[in-house]
Amino acid sequence: MTITPYDPSVFLAIVPEISILVVLSLVLLFDAVWQDEQRRNLGWLTFAGLLVTLGLSLTVARPSAEGALIFGGMLRHDNLAYVLRILFLFGAAVTALLGMDTPNLGRRGEFYLLMLASTFGMLLMASAADLIMLFLAIETTTIPLYILAGFFYRDDKSTESGFKYLLFGAMTSAISLYGFTLLFGFSGQTNLYGIASGLASGQVPVFSVLVAMLLILIGFGFKISVAPMQFWAPDVYEGAPTPVAGFLSTASKAAGFVVLMRFFVVVFPGIEQYWTLVIAVVAALTMTIGNFIALAQKNIKRLLAYSSIAHAGYALVGVVAVSELGINSVVFYLGAYLLTNLAAFGVAATFYRVVGSDEIAAYAGLSRRKPGLALVMLVAFLSLAGMPPFAGFIAKIVVFAAAVEAGFVWLVVIGVLNSIVGLYYYLRVLNVVYHYRSEDEEKPLEITPPYALALVLLVAGIIVVGTLFAPFFGLGNLAALALF
Amino acid sequence: MIPLSWYLILAAAMFCVGLYGVLARRNAIAILLGIELMLNAVNINVVAFWRYLNPENIAGQAFALIVFAVAAAEVAVGLALIIALYRRRNTIVAEEIDLLKW
C-alpha cells in the first residue's frame, strides 16, 4: 500500500468532515444569537446540517474501489470509511432529533456542539490509517462523550455516569496507547500498513506482538463494551441523558467496531489464529454475560445496556470469521443494530419526557395509552430479538453464517442459544406494554414532532432493511472488499 | 550511551505504578494522577523508540506531542466532572459513588 502524493483533490475526501465543522460553527453562532425558546431550533439546524453532510459524503466524497492512503498516510479513503460514515451521520442526525425536546438538553447549544464534535471524531476513526491519527480520532470522539454522559450536572445519576465513563475510558485508552507505542517500537513506523509490513518481516517475536495486541484490544473492547470491559456500560447508559445513551450504544459502538476491524485485519494478519481465538472467547463471554444479567433488569435503560452488550457479542461473531462475508456481515449488523437500538432508546426518551420514569413497570398499559408508541416499541424489540421481517433477523443470520463458514460452529451454537435467552427478556417488556393494565391509561402522552419524525424514520429503516436487504448487504460487501 | 532497554524498563515500571494507582486508589484525583502516569510512561516509550530506532522519522515526536495535548484535554474534562460530582455528593471517594449498580 503506497501513499498517494499530495494533490489538492484529496480535500474532496474530507468534505464531510469539513461540512461537519461548518455545521458546528453555525450551531455555535446561533447558540449565541438565539434566545431561550428559539434555541430548540438548533436541533433542526443540526439535523439538516447532518443530512447535507450525508448527501455530500454520498456524492462528492465517494472513494475509488481500491481506496487510497491520503494526507501522508494519515487517512485511508476507502469504501469501509464511506459506508460507516453513512451510519454515523444518520445516527447523529436522529440523535439530534431525539435530543430536541428532552428537558434541559434540547435547548442547550452545548449538546449539539459536543455531539457534532464527537461525530467528527467518528468519521475520522472510520478512515484513520495511522496510529497518531487513530489515537487522536478516538479521543476526539470520546472526550465530548464524557461530557455528554455527565451533561445534567445537577443530577446525581448523570454526574456519576460521566465520572465513571471518564475514569474507565481514560484508563483503557492509556492501556491501548501503550500497545500502540509497542507497535511503533517493533516497526519504527506509525502507519498501519507500514507497521503491517514491518511485523511481516518476522524479526519481532510472536509473543511481543501478542502482548501489544491484547493491550490494544482492551482499549477497543472498552469502546464496544465487550466482556470483561463491559461493566461501565449499564451505569453510564442509565445515568446519561437518554438520547446520549442511544448515541453511545450505537454510533460510538459502530465506530469502535470499524477501528477494531481495520486494525486487526490490516496489522495482525501474522497472528490471525491467536486473535481470532481471543475474540471468539470474548464474543462468547460477552453474549452470555449481557443476556443473562439483562434477565434481571427492572430499568429499561439498564436492560437496553445489557442487551447492547449482548449485541456487541453477536457482531464480534462476524469479526471472528475474518473473511469478506465476515466483515460484510458485521457492517450490516452494525447498520441494523443502529436503527433498532436508536428506536428503542427513542421510545424510552419519548416516554421519559412525559412520565418521568425509566422503570419497566411504568410501561404497563402503554398499548392502550399510546398505541403508536407501543407499536414502535414492538418493532424495535422484536428486531432486537432477531424476529423476521425486521432488520435484526437478517443481521443475525448473516453474522452466524459467516462464522459457520469460517469453522466456528461452537460459537454459533452459543450465539443461537443466547438469542433464545434474549427473546425471553424482550418479550417480557412487550408483555408489560401489551398485557398489563394501569390507572394512567386515560392520561395523554404527547409525542412532539421531532420524536415522531425520528421514530418514523427508524421504524421505516428497520422494516426496509429487514425486507429489501439486498442493496444494504451490497453496501456491506463494498465495505468488506476495501479491507482485503 | 544508555541502552534503549533501560528507558523501556523505566516506562514499563511507570506504567505499572500508574495502573496500580488507578486500580487501588480510592480518591478520584489520585486515580486521575495514575492515568497521567500511564500516559507519561507511554510518552517515554514513544520518545525512546523514536530516538533509538528511527530518528529521521518525525512521526515519533509528533506522536508524543499529541499525547500531551490529549492528556491535558482529558484532565480538564476529568476535573470538571469531578467538581460537578463533588458539588452534588460532597465526596470524591470512588467507592461512595455507587448510586448506579447492577
Coordinates of C-alpha atoms in Angstrom, one line a residue, chain A residues 130-132 135-136 139 143 146-147 150-151 153-164 166-167 169-178 180-182 184-190 215 234-236 238-239 293 297 302 306, chain B residues 8 11-13 15 19 22-23 28 31-32 35 38-39 41-43 45-47 49-50 53-54 57 59-63 66-67 70-71 73-74 77-79 81-82 84-85 87-89 92-94 97-102:
Chain A
D130 CA -2.0 5.9 11.2
L131 CA -1.5 5.4 14.9
I132 CA -1.4 9.1 15.6
F135 CA -5.5 7.9 18.7
L136 CA -6.5 11.5 18.1
E139 CA -10.1 10.8 21.8
I143 CA -13.9 13.3 25.3
Y146 CA -17.6 12.0 28.7
I147 CA -19.2 15.5 29.0
G150 CA -22.4 13.9 32.6
F151 CA -24.4 16.6 30.9
Y153 CA -24.6 18.4 36.2
R154 CA -27.3 19.0 38.7
D155 CA -28.4 15.3 38.6
D156 CA -26.8 12.7 40.8
K157 CA -27.0 9.9 38.4
S158 CA -25.8 11.9 35.4
T159 CA -22.7 13.2 37.1
E160 CA -21.9 9.8 38.4
S161 CA -22.3 8.4 34.9
G162 CA -20.0 10.9 33.3
F163 CA -17.4 10.4 36.1
K164 CA -17.4 6.6 35.6
L166 CA -14.3 9.2 32.1
L167 CA -12.3 7.1 34.5
G169 CA -12.4 5.5 29.3
A170 CA -9.2 7.3 30.2
M171 CA -7.7 4.2 31.8
T172 CA -8.4 1.9 28.9
S173 CA -7.3 4.4 26.3
A174 CA -4.0 4.8 28.1
I175 CA -3.6 1.0 28.1
S176 CA -4.2 0.7 24.4
L177 CA -1.9 3.7 23.8
Y178 CA 0.8 1.7 25.4
F180 CA 0.3 1.4 20.1
T181 CA 3.8 2.6 21.3
L182 CA 5.0 -1.0 21.4
F184 CA 5.7 1.7 16.9
G185 CA 8.8 0.4 18.5
F186 CA 8.6 -3.0 16.8
S187 CA 8.3 -1.5 13.3
G188 CA 9.6 2.1 13.6
Q189 CA 6.5 3.3 11.8
T190 CA 3.2 4.8 12.7
L215 CA -3.2 -4.2 25.3
P234 CA -25.1 -0.1 32.2
D235 CA -24.1 2.5 34.7
V236 CA -23.3 5.1 32.1
E238 CA -28.6 4.6 33.0
G239 CA -27.3 7.9 34.2
I293 CA -27.7 -10.2 33.5
Q297 CA -33.2 -5.8 35.0
R302 CA -30.2 -0.9 32.0
Y306 CA -27.1 -5.2 28.8
Chain B
L8 CA 11.7 0.8 28.2
A11 CA 8.4 3.2 31.1
A12 CA 7.0 -0.2 31.9
A13 CA 7.6 0.3 35.6
F15 CA 3.0 2.3 33.6
L19 CA -2.1 1.3 36.6
V22 CA -5.8 3.7 39.1
L23 CA -7.0 0.3 40.4
A28 CA -10.8 10.3 42.2
I31 CA -7.0 7.9 40.0
L32 CA -6.6 10.7 37.5
I35 CA -3.8 7.8 34.4
M38 CA 0.4 5.9 32.5
L39 CA 0.3 8.5 29.7
A41 CA 5.1 6.2 30.5
V42 CA 3.6 6.0 27.0
N43 CA 5.5 9.2 26.1
N45 CA 8.3 4.8 25.3
V46 CA 7.5 6.8 22.2
V47 CA 10.4 9.2 22.5
F49 CA 11.8 4.3 20.4
W50 CA 11.9 7.3 18.1
L53 CA 15.3 3.2 16.2
N54 CA 14.2 5.8 13.6
N57 CA 11.1 9.8 11.1
A59 CA 6.3 10.8 13.5
G60 CA 7.6 9.7 16.9
Q61 CA 8.0 13.3 18.1
A62 CA 4.6 14.3 16.7
F63 CA 3.0 11.3 18.5
I66 CA -0.2 14.8 20.5
V67 CA -0.3 12.5 23.6
V70 CA -4.9 14.9 24.5
A71 CA -3.8 14.1 28.1
A73 CA -7.8 17.8 27.4
E74 CA -8.7 14.6 29.3
V77 CA -12.7 17.4 31.4
G78 CA -12.0 14.9 34.2
L79 CA -11.5 17.7 36.8
L81 CA -16.7 16.2 36.0
I82 CA -15.1 15.6 39.5
A84 CA -19.7 18.6 39.3
L85 CA -19.8 15.3 41.2
R87 CA -20.9 19.6 44.4
R88 CA -23.7 17.0 44.3
R89 CA -22.3 14.5 46.7
I92 CA -14.8 12.1 45.6
V93 CA -14.1 8.7 47.1
A94 CA -14.7 6.3 44.3
I97 CA -20.1 7.0 44.3
D98 CA -22.3 3.9 43.9
L99 CA -25.8 5.1 43.1
L100 CA -25.7 3.1 39.9
K101 CA -25.1 -0.6 40.2
W102 CA -26.3 -3.9 38.8

